CSV table of C-alpha atoms in Angstrom, one decimal:
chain,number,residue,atom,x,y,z
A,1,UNK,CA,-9.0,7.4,-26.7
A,2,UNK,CA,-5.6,8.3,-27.5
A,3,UNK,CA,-5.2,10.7,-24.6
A,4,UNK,CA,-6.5,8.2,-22.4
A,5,UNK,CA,-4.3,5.8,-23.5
A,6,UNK,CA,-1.4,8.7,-22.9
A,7,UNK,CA,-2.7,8.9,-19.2
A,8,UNK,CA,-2.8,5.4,-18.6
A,9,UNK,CA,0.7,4.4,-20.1
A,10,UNK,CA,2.2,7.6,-17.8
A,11,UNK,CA,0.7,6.1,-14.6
A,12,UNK,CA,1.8,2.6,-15.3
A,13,UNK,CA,4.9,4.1,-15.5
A,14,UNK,CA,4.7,6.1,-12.3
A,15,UNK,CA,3.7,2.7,-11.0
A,16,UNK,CA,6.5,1.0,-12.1
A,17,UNK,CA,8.7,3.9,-10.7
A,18,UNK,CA,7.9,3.5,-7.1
A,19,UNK,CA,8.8,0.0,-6.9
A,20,UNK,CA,13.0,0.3,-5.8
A,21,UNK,CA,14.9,-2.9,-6.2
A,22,UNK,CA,16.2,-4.8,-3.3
A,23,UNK,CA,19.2,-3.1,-1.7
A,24,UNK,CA,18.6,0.3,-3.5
A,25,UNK,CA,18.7,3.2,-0.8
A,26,UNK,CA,18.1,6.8,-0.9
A,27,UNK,CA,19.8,9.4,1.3
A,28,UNK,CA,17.1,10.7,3.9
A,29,UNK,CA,15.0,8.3,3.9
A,30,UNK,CA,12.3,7.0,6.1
A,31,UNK,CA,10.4,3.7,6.9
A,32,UNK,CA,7.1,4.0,6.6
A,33,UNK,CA,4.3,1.6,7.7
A,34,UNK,CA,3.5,0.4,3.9
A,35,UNK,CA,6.9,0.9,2.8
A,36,UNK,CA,9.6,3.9,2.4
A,37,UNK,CA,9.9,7.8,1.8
A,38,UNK,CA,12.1,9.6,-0.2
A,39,UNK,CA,11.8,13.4,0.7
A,40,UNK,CA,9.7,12.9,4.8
A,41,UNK,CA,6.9,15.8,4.8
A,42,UNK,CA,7.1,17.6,1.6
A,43,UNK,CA,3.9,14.7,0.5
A,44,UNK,CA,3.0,15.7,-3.8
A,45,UNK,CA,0.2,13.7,-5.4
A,46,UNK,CA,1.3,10.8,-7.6
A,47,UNK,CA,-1.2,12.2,-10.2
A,48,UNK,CA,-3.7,15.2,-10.7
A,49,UNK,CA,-6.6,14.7,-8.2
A,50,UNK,CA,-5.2,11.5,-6.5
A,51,UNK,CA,-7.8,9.3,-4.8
A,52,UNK,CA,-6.8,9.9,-1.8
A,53,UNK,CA,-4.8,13.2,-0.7
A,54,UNK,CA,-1.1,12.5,0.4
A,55,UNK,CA,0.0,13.0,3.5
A,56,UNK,CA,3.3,12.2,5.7
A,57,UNK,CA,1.1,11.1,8.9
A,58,UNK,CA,-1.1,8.2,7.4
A,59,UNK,CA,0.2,4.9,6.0
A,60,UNK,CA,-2.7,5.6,2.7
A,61,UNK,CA,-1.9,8.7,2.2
A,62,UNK,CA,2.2,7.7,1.6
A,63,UNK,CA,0.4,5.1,-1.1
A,64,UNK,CA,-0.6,8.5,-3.3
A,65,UNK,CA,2.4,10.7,-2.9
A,66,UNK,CA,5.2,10.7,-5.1
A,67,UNK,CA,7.5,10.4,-2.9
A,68,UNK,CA,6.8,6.7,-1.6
A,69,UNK,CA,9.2,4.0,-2.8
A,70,UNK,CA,9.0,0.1,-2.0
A,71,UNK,CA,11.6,-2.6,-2.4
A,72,UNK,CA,11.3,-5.3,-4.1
A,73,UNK,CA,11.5,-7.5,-0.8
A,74,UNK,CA,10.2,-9.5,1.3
A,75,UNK,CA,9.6,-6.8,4.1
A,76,UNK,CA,8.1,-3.9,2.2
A,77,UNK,CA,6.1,-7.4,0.1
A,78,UNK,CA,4.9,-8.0,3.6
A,79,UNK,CA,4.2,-4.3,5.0
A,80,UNK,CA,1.4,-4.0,1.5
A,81,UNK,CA,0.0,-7.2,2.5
A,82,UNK,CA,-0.4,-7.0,6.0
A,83,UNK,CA,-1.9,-3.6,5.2
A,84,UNK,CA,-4.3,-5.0,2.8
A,85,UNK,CA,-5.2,-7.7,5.4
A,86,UNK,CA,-6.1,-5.8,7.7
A,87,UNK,CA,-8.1,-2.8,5.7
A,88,UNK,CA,-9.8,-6.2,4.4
A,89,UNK,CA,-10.4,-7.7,8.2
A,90,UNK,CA,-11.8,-4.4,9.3
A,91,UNK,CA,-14.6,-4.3,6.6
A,92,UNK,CA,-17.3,-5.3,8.7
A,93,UNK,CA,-16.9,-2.0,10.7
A,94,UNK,CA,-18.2,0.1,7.6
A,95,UNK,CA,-22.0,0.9,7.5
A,96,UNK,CA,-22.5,-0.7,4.5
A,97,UNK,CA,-20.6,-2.5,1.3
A,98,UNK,CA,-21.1,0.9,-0.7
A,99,UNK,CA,-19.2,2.7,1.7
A,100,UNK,CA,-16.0,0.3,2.7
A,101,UNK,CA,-15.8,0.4,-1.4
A,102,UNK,CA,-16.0,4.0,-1.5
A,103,UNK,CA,-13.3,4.3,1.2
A,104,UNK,CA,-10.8,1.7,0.6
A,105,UNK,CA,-11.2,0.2,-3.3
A,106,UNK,CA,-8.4,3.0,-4.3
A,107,UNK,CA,-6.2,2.1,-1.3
A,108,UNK,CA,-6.7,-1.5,-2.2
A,109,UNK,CA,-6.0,-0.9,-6.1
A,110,UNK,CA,-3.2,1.4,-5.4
A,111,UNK,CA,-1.6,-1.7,-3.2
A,112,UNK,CA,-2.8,-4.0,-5.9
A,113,UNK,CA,-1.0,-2.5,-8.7
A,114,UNK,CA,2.2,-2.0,-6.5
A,115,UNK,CA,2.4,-5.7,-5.9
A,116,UNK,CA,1.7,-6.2,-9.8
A,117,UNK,CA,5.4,-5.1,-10.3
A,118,UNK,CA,7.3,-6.7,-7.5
A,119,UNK,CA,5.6,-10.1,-9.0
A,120,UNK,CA,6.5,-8.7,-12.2
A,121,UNK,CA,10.5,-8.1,-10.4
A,122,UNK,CA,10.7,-11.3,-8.3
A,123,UNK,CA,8.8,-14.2,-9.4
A,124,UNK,CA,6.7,-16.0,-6.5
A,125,UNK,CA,7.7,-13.2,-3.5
A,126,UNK,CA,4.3,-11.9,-3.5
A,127,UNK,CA,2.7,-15.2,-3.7
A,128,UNK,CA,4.5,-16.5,-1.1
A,129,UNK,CA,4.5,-13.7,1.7
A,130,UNK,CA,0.2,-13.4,1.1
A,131,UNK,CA,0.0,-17.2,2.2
A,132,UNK,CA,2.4,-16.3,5.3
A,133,UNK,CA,0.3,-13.2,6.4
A,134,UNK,CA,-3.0,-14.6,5.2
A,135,UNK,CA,-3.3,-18.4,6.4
A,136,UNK,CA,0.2,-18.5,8.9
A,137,UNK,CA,-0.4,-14.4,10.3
A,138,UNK,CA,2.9,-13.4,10.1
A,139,UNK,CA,2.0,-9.3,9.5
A,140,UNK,CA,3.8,-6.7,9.6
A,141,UNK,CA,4.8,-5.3,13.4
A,142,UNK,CA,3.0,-1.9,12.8
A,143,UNK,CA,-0.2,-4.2,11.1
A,144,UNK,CA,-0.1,-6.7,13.5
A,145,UNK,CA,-0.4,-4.2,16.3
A,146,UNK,CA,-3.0,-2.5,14.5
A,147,UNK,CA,-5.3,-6.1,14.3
A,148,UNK,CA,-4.0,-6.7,18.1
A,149,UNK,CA,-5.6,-3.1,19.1
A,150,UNK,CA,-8.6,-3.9,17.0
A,151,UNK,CA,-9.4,-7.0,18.4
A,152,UNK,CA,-8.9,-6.7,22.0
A,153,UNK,CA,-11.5,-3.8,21.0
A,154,UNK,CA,-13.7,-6.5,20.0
A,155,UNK,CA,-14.5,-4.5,16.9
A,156,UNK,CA,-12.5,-7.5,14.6
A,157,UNK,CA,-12.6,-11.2,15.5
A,158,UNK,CA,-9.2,-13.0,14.9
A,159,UNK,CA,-8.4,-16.7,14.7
């Protein structure tokens, strides 16, 4: 129990390390679709046998590498969501329950727990951009373009 208790607190904190306040920059780095990067294609696991394997070219694979940052602000707020909207809109194209929860429930708990400390930063942001991408659609570009592509595929329906 203690160990576990060890591991948890460390992630938290690893958590709690990739959220940047708003205005902090660092040299060389690169927007990404669900937020920034720190050190572009040198991807490192967050933790010992990640979830999912990091890697520079796909928007969940910067969600598990160490080298991911987000700021507390209303654009990277809004990249996470509209991500999360969208992995959540495209359920219906996985065989079955099972496997859209296999697939996505650690991309959706990584995002989860991100958001968890920019509410924990700035009071009401997080609230406030989910009702905006949710009920008003104002995604993301990159996530918008993904739901545009996806619909005129007819794979998603969009109101």
């Amino acid at each position: 129990p203690t160990e576990h208790l060890n591991e948890m607190s460390k992630y938290f904190v690893r958590v709690s390390n990739v959220v940047v306040n708003k205005g902090h920059e660092f040299e060389n780095s690169v927007e990404r679709a669900t937020g920034g990067c720190c050190d572009y294609g040198v991807p490192q696991e967050v933790v010992q046998d990640a979830p999912i394997r990091p890697d520079c070219r796909t928007p969940e694979g910067c969600l598990f590498c160490n080298k991911f940052r987000v700021h507390a602000d209303e654009r990277d707020t809004r990249k996470l969501l509209s991500c999360n909207y969208c992995l959540l809109l495209s359920s219906p194209l996985a065989e079955s329950h099972e496997q859209f929860k296999r697939l996505f429930s650690p991309i959706l708990d990584r995002i989860q727990l991100i958001l968890g400390e920019i509410k924990a930063r700035v009071p009401g942001l997080v609230e406030q951009i989910k009702v905006e991408v949710e009920e008003e659609g104002e995604l993301d570009p990159y996530w918008a373009g993904k739901i545009e592509m996806l619909n005129a595929l007819e794979l998603v329906a969009v109101q």
